[in-house]
Coordinates of C-alpha atoms in Angstrom, one line a residue:
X1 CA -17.0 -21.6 6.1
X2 CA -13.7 -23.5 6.2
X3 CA -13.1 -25.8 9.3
X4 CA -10.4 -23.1 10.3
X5 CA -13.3 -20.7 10.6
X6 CA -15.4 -22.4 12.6
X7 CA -15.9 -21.0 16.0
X8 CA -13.7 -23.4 18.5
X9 CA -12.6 -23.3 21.6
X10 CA -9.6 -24.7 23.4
X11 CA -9.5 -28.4 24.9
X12 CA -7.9 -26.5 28.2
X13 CA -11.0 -24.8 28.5
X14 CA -13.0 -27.4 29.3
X15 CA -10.2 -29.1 31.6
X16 CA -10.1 -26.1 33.4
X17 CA -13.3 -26.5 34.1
X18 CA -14.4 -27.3 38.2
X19 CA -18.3 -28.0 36.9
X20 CA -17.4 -30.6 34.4
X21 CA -14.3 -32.2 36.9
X22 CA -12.9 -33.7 33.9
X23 CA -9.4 -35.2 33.5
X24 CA -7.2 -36.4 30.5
X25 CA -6.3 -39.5 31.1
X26 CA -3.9 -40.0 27.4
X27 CA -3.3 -38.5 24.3
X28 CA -1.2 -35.8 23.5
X29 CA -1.7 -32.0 25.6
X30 CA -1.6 -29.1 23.6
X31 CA -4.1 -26.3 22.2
X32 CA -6.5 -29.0 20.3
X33 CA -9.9 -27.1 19.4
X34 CA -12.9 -28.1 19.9
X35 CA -15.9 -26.9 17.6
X36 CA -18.4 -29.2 18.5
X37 CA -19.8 -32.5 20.6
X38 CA -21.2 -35.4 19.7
X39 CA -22.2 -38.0 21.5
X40 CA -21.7 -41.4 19.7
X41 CA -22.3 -45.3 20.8
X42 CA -22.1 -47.3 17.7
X43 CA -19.2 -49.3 16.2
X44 CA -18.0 -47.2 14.0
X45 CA -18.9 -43.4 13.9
X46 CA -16.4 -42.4 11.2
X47 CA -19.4 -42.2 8.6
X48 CA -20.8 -39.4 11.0
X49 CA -18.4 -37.0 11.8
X50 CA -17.1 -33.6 10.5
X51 CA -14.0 -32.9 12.3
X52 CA -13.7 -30.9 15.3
X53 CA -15.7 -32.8 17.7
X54 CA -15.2 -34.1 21.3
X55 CA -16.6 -37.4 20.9
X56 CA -18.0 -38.6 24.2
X57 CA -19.4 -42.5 24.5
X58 CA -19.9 -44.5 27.6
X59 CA -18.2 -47.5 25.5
X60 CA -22.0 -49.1 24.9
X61 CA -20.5 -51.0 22.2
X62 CA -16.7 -50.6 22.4
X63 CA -14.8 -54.1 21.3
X64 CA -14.0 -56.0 24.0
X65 CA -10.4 -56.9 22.5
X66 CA -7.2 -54.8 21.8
X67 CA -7.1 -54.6 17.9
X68 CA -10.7 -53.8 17.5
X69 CA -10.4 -50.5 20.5
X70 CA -7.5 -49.9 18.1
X71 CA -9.5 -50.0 14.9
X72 CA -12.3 -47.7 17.0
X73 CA -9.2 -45.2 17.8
X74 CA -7.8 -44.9 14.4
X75 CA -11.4 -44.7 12.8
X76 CA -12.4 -41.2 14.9
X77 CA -8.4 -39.9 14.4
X78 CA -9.0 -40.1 10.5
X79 CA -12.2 -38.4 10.6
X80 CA -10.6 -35.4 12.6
X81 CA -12.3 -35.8 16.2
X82 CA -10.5 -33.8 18.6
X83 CA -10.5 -35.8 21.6
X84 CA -12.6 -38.4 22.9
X85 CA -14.6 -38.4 26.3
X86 CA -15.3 -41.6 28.1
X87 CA -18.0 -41.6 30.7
X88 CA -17.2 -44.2 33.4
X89 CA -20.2 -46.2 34.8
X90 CA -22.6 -47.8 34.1
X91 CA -21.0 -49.9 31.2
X92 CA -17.0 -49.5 32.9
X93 CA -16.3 -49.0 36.1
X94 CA -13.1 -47.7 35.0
X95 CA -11.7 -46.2 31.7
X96 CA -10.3 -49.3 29.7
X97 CA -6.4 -50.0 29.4
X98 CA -6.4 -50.8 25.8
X99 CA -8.4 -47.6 25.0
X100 CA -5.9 -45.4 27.1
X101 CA -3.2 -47.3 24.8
X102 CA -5.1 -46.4 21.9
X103 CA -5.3 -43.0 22.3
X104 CA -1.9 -42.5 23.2
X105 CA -0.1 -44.5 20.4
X106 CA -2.6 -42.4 17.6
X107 CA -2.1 -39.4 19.3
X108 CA -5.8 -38.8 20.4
X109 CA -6.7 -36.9 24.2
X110 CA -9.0 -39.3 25.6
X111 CA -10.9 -37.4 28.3
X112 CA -12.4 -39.3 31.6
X113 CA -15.9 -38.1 33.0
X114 CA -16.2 -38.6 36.0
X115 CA -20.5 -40.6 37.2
X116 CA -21.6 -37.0 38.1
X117 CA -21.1 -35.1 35.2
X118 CA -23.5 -35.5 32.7
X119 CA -23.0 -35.4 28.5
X120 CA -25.4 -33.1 28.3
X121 CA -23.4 -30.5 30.8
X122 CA -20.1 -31.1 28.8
X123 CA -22.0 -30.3 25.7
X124 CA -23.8 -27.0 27.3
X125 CA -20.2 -25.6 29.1
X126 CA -18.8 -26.0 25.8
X127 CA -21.0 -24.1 23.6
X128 CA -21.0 -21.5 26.4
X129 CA -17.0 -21.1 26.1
X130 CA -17.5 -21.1 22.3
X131 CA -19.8 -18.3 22.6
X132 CA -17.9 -16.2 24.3
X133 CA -14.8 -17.2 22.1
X134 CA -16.7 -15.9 19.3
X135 CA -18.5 -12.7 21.1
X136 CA -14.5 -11.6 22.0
X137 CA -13.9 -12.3 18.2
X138 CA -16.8 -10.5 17.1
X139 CA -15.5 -7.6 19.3
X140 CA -11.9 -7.3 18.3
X141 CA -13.2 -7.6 14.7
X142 CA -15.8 -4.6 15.5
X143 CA -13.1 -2.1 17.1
X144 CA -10.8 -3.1 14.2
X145 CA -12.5 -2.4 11.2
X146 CA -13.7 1.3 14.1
X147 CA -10.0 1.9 13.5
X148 CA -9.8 1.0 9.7
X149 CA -12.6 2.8 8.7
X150 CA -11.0 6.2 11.1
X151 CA -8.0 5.7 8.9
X152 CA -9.0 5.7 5.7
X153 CA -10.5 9.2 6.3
X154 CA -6.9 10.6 7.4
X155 CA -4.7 12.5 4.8
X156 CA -2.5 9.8 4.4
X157 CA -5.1 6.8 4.2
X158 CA -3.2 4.2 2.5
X159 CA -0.5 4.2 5.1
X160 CA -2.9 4.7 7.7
X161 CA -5.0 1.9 7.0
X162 CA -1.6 -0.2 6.6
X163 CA -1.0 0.7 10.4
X164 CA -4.1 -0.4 11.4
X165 CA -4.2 -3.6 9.5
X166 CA -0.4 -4.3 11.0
X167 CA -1.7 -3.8 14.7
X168 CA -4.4 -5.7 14.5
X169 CA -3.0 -8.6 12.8
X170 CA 0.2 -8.8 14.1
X171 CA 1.9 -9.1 10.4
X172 CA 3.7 -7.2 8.3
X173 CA 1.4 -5.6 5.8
X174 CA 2.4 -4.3 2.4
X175 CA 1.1 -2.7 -1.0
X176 CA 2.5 -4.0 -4.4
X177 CA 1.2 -2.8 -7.8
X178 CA 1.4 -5.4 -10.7
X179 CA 5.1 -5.0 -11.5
X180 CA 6.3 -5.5 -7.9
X181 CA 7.4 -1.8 -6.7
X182 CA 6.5 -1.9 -3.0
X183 CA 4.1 1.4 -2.8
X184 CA 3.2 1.4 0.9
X185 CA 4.0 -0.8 4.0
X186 CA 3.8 -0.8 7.6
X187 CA 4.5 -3.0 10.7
X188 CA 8.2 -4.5 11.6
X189 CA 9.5 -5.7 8.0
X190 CA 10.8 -9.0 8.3
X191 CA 14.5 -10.0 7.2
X192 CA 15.3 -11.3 3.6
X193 CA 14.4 -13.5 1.6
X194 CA 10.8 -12.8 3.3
X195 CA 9.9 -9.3 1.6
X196 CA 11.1 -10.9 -2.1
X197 CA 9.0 -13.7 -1.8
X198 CA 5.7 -11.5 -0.5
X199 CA 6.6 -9.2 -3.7
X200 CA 6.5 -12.7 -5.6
X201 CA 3.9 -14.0 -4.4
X202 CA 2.0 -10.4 -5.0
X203 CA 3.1 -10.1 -8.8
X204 CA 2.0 -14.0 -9.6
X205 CA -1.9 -13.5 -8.0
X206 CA -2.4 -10.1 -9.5
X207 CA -1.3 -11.9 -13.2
X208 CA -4.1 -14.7 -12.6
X209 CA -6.6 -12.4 -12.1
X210 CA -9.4 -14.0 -13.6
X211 CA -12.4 -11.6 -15.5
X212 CA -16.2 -13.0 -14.1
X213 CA -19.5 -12.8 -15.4
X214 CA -20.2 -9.4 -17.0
X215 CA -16.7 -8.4 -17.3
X216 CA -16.2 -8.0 -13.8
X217 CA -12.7 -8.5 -12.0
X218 CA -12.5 -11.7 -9.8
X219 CA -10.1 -10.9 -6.9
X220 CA -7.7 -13.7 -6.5
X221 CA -5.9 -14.6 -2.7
X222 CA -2.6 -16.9 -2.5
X223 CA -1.1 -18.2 0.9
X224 CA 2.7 -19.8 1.6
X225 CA 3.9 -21.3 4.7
X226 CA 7.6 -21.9 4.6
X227 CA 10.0 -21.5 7.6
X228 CA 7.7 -20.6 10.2
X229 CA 6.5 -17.3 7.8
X230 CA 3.2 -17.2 6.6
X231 CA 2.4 -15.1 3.4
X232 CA -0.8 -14.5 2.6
X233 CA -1.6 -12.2 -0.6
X234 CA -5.2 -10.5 -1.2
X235 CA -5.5 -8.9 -4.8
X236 CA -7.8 -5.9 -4.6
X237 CA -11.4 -5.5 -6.0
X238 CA -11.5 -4.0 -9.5
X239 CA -13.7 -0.8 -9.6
X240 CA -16.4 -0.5 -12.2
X241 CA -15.5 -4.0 -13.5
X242 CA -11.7 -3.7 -14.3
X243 CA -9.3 -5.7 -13.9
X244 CA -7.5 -4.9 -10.3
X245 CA -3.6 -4.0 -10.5
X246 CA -2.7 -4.1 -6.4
X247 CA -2.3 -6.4 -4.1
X248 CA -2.4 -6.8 -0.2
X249 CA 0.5 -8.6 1.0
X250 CA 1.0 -10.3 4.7
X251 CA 3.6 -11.8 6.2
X252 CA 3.1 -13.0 9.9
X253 CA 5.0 -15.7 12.0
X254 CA 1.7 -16.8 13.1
X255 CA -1.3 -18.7 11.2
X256 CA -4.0 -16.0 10.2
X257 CA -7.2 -16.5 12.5
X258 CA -10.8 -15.8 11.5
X259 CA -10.2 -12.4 13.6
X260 CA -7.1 -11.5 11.1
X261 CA -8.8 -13.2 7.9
X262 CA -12.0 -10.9 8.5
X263 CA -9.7 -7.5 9.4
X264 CA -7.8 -8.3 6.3
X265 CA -11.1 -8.5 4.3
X266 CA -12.1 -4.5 5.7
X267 CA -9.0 -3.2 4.8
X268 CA -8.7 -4.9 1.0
X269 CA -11.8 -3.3 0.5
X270 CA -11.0 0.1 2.3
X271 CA -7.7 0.1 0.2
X272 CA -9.3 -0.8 -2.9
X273 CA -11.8 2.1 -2.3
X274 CA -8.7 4.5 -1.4
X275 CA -7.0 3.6 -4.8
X276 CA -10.2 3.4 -7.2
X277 CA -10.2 6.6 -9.8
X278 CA -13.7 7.3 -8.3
X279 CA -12.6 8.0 -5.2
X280 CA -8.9 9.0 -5.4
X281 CA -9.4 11.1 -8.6
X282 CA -13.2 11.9 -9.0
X283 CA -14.5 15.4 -8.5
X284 CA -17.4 16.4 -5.6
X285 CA -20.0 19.2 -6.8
X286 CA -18.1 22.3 -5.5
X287 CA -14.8 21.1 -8.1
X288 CA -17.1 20.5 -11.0
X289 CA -18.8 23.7 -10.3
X290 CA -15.4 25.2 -10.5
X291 CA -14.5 23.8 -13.8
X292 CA -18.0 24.8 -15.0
X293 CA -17.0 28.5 -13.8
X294 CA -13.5 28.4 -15.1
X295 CA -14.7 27.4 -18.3
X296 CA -17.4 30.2 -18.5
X297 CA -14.9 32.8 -17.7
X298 CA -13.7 33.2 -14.2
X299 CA -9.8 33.6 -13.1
X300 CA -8.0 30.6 -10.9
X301 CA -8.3 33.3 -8.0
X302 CA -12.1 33.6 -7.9
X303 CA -12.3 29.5 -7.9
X304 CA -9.6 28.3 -5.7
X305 CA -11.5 28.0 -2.9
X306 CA -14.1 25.9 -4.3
X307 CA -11.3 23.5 -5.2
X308 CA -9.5 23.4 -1.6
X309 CA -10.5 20.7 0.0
X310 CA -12.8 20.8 2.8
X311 CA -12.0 22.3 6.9
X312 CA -9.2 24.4 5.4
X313 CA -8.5 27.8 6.4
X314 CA -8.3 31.1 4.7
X315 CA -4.9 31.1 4.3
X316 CA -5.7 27.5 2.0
X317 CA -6.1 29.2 -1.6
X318 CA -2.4 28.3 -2.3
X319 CA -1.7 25.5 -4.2
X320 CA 1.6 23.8 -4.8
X321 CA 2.6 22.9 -8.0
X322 CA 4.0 19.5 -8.8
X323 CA 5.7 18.9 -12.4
X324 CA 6.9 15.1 -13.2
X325 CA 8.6 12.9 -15.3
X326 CA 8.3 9.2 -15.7
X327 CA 11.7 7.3 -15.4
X328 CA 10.1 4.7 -18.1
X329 CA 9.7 5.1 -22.3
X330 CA 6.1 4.6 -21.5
X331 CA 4.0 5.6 -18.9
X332 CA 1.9 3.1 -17.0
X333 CA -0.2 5.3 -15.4
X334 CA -2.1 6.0 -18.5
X335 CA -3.2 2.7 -18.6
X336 CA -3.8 1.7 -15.2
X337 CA -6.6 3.9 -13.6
X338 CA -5.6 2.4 -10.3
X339 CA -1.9 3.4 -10.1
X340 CA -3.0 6.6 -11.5
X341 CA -5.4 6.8 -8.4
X342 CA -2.4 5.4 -6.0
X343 CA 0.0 8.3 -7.2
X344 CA -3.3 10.8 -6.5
X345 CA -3.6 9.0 -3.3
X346 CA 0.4 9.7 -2.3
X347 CA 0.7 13.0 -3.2
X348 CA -2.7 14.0 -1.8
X349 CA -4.9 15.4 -4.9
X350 CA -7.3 14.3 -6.8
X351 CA -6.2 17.1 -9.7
X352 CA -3.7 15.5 -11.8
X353 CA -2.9 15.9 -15.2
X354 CA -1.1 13.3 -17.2
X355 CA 0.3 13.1 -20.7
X356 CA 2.6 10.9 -21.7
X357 CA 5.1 10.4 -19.2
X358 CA 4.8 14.0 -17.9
X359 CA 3.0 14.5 -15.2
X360 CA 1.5 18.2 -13.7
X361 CA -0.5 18.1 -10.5
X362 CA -2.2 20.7 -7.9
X363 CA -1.8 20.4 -4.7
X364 CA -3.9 22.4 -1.8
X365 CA -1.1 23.6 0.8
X366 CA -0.9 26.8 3.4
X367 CA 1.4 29.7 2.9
X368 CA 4.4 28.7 4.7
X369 CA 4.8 25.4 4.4
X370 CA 7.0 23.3 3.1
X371 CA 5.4 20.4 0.6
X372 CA 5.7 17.2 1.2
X373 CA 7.7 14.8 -0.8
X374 CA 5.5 11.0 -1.2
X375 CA 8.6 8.3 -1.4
X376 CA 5.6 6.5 -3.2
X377 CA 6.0 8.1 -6.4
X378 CA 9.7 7.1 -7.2
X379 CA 8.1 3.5 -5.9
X380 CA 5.5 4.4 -9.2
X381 CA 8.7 5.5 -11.3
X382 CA 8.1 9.2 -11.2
X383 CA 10.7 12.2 -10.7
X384 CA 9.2 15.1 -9.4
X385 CA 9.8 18.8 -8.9
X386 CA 7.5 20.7 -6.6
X387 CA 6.9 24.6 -6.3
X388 CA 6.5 26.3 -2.7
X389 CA 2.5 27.2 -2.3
X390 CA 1.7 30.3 -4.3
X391 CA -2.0 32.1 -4.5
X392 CA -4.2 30.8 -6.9
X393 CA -3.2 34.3 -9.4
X394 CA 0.6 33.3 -9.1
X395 CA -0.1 29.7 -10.5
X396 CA 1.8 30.8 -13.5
X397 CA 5.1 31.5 -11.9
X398 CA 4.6 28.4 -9.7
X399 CA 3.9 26.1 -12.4
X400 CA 7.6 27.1 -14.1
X401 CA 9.3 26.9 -10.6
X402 CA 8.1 24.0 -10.4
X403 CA 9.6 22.7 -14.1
X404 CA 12.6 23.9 -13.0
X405 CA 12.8 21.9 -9.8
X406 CA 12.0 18.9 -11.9
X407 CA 15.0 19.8 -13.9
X408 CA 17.1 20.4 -10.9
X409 CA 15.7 16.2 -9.7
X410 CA 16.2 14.8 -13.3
X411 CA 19.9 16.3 -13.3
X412 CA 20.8 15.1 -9.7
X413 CA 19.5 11.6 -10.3
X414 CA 17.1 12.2 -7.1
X415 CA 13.8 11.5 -6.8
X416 CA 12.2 15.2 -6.4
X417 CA 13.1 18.7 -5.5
X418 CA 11.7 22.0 -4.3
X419 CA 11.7 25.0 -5.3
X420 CA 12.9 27.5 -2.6
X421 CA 13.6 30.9 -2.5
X422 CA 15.6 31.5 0.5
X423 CA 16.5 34.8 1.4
X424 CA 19.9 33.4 2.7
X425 CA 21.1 33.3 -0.5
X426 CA 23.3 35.3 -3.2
X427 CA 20.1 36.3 -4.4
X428 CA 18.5 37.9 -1.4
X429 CA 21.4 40.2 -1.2
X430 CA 20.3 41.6 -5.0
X431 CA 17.7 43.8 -5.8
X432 CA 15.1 41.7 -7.7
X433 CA 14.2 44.2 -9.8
X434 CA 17.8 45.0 -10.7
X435 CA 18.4 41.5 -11.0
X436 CA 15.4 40.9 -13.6
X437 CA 16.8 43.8 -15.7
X438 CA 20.2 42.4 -15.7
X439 CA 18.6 39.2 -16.7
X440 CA 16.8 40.6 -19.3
X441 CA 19.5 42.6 -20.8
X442 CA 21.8 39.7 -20.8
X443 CA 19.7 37.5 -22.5
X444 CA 18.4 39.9 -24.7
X445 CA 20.2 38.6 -27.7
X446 CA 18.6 35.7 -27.8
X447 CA 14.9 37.2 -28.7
X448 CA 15.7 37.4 -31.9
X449 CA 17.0 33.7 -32.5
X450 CA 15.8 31.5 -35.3
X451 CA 14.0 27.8 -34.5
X452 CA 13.6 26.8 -32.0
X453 CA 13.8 29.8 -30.6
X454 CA 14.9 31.8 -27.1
X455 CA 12.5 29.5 -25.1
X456 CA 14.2 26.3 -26.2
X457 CA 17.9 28.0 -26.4
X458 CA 17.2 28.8 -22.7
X459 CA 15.9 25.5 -21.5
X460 CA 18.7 24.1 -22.9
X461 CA 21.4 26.3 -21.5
X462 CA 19.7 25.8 -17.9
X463 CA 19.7 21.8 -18.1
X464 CA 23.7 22.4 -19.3
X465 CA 24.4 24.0 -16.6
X466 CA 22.7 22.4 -14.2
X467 CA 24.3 18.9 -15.7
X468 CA 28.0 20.6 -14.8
X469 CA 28.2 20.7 -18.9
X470 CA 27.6 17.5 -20.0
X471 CA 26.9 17.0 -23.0
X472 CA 25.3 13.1 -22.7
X473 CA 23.0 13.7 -19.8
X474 CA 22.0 16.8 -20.9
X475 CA 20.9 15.2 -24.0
X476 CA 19.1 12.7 -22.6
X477 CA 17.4 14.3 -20.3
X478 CA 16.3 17.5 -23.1
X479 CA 15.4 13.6 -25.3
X480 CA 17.2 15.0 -28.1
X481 CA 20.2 14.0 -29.9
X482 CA 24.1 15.2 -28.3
X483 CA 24.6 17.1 -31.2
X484 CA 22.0 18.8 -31.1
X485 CA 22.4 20.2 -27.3
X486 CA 26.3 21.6 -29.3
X487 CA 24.6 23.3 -31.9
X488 CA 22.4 24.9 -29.2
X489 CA 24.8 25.8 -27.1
X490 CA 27.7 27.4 -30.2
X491 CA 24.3 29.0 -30.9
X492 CA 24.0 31.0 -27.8
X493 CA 28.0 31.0 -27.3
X494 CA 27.7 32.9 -30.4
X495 CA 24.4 35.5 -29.8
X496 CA 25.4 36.6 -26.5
X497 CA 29.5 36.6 -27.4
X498 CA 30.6 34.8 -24.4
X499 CA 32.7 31.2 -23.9
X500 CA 30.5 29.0 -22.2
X501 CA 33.9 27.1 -21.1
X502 CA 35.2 30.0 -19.1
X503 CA 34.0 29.5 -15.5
X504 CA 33.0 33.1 -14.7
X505 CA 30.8 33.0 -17.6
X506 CA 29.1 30.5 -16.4
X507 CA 28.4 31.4 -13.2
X508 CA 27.1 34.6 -14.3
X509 CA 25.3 33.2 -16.8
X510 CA 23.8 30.4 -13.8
X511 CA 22.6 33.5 -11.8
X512 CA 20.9 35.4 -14.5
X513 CA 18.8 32.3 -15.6
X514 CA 17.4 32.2 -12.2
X515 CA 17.2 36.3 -12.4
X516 CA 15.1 36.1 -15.6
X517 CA 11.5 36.6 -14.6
X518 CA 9.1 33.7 -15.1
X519 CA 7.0 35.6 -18.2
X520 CA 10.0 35.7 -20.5
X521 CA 10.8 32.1 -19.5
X522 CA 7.9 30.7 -20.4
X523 CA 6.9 33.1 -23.0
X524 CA 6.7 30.3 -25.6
X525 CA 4.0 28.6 -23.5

């Protein structure tokens, strides 16, 4: 336990005090601490002190002359005493001059007992007050971590447990993965430069992250007090012995107490917990029971409701579907089990697929509603397009709305879209079923096509469009080369006779593609 951790409590305390009737008589007033007493009468008690202390003597063996009180003084200052109590009588009838001098010129509180007050009742009222100090910290530290622990079982734990942290502490609190993106914050952010230097600060302790005895991660803290800020980074726990990729950052216009230090302790253990592939992305028995029965033979329908999570209703066997792209070449989420388990964490699933930088999720959600959008994943580098809930037997037609809304994000440089089907539209005012034949029929020509085939000639019209006909973007976001998207497209030009330049043909074109039923999109699948 570091001296800052020792239980204290404040000089006033004891000043305020009627019992004790004491009364500085020099020295500095302020909050000065006190964490013990001692009671000394030697020369020089330097060699027996720890820092902390009220020092009380009845000046048994004080010098008699100037520079040796002055010696005495600076002695007890260096060792870190607190303050010093004199006792008056029987030695002095009064507290000496040249220790009053003393004190003040060092900057020591030098206390005066009065002949009725005892050591011993100074030393007792001050253990009492620390006592209760510490029995007030003990319960604010009890209620806090009530409140951690309450959040971490909410839907959106990581930014629950955030809140919590930020209440109790008083600080700003914020999650960083390796590279720096800010995944989750809470509490008043502080003005610049203070958020770049917590980011930092995060990135530098999460790089030293040493590997212990038996491969285990070593969590790693770092602290910075500039300008009346003071950051304070906390580098989460490893699961299963590898090597942590997050980190807790603080920034607070206070010093961190015992109270915050302990709080902050709960919740880098609750967040590492939340973020951990075992918890975030592991399976309970009714999931791996589904998989066991999916694999022997049933349909999505008859096990969706083992897979929704727990206390849902019976309108919960719909499931949105979430397609994504990483904005990287390469992944990281492969490679990093606990940003994988982060992005499982924001979008509120543990059933996540990953290949690559493409990304296909599930995601339990009721009928009606609308799915929710986690700002955390663009933090992560991911675009995604999300369906709207569908049963579990419709998962199909979900899973391409859902590509195409991914499409739709990736061509508007946002990060994610939804799939709607609003009846407000052009295409509520059309029979579907007309409207699928006309797609059918005007797409027809294209069934015949030679590599790479109607599928690809499709997708590739659709991102064209979608791109207002840009050749470059559409490109790059089909990863192939622009010529390539012009042979496609004098391809299709050609099979169903049209000129893709002509406006009109366009827009019928535009409508048809979102006409064509889901089967003969994804036929090739």
């Amino acid at each position: 336990m570091t001296e800052s951790d020792q239980p204290s409590v404040p000089l006033s305390v004891l000043l305020a005090d009627p019992a004790l009737a004491l009364r500085q008589v020099a020295g500095p007033v302020g909050e000065h601490r006190v964490s013990t007493v001692g009671t000394t009468e030697i020369e020089d008690p330097s060699p027996y002190l720890v820092g902390g202390e009220l020092l009380l003597t009845a000046g048994v063996r004080l010098p008699l002359d100037a520079e040796g009180v002055d010696t005495y003084v600076r002695r007890v200052v260096a060792a870190g005493v607190t303050a010093l109590g004199f006792g008056v009588v029987p030695v002095h009838d009064e507290v000496p001059p040249e220790l009053v001098a003393a004190c003040d010129r060092h900057g020591l509180p030098l206390l005066r007992l009065p002949p009725a007050t005892p050591f011993v009742a100074v030393g007792q009222a001050t253990y009492a007050a620390i006592a209760e100090v510490r029995n007030r910290e003990l319960r604010e530290i009890s209620r806090a971590q009530s409140a951690l622990t309450a959040a971490a079982a909410r839907p959106d734990a990581l930014r629950a447990v955030l809140t919590q942290l930020s209440g109790h502490t008083g600080a700003w609190a914020v999650l960083h993965d390796a590279r720096g993106h800010e995944l989750f914050s809470a509490g008043p952010r502080p003005a610049p430069p203070t958020p770049g230097r917590v980011r930092d600060l995060a990135v530098r302790t999460i790089a030293r992250v040493r590997t212990g005895a038996a491969g285990r991660s070593v969590p790693a803290a770092a602290a910075d007090h500039q300008g009346g800020t003071h950051l304070t980074v906390h580098t989460l726990p490893g699961a299963d012995g590898t090597a942590t990729a997050l980190a807790l950052g603080q920034a607070a216009t206070t010093a961190p107490t015992l109270v915050h230090r302990q709080v902050t302790g709960t919740a880098a253990v609750l967040l590492a917990l939340l973020t951990s592939p075992r918890h975030a992305l592991g399976t309970d028995t009714h999931s791996a029971g589904a998989l066991v029965r999916l694999m022997l033979g049933a349909t999505p329908a008859d096990v969706a409701a083992s897979l929704a999570p727990a206390g849902t209703t019976e309108d919960a066997g719909h499931w949105v579907v979430v397609h994504g792209r990483h904005t990287s070449p390469r992944s990281a989420q492969g490679d990093d089990p606990a940003q994988l388990a982060t992005l499982g964490t924001a979008l509120g699933t543990p059933y996540l697929y990953i290949d690559g930088s493409e990304l296909k999720a599930l995601v339990a959600g009721a009928p009606d509603a609308r799915p929710d959008v986690p700002a955390q994943a663009a933090d992560l580098g991911w675009v995604l397009g999300f369906s709207t809930p569908a049963p579990a037997a419709d998962l199909a037609h979900a899973d391409v709305r859902a590509g195409r809304a991914l499409q739709r994000a990736i061509a508007a440089q946002v990060p994610a879209a939804v799939d709607t089907r609003d009846p407000l539209t052009v295409h509520g005012i059309v029979p579907s079923a007309e409207a699928r034949e006309l797609a059918r029929t005007r797409f027809a020509p294209l069934d015949g096509a030679a590599s790479p085939g109607a599928f690809v000639l499709l997708d590739t019209l659709r991102t064209w469009l979608t791109l207002h006909g840009s050749w470059d973007r559409t490109a790059a976001a089909l990863h192939v080369h622009r010529n390539t998207v012009r042979h496609r497209l004098a391809r299709i030009a050609e099979l169903l006779d049209v000129d893709l330049q002509a406006p009109g043909v366009r827009m019928e074109l535009w409508f048809a593609l979102h006409w064509l039923p889901d089967e003969d999109q994804d036929s090739s699948d």
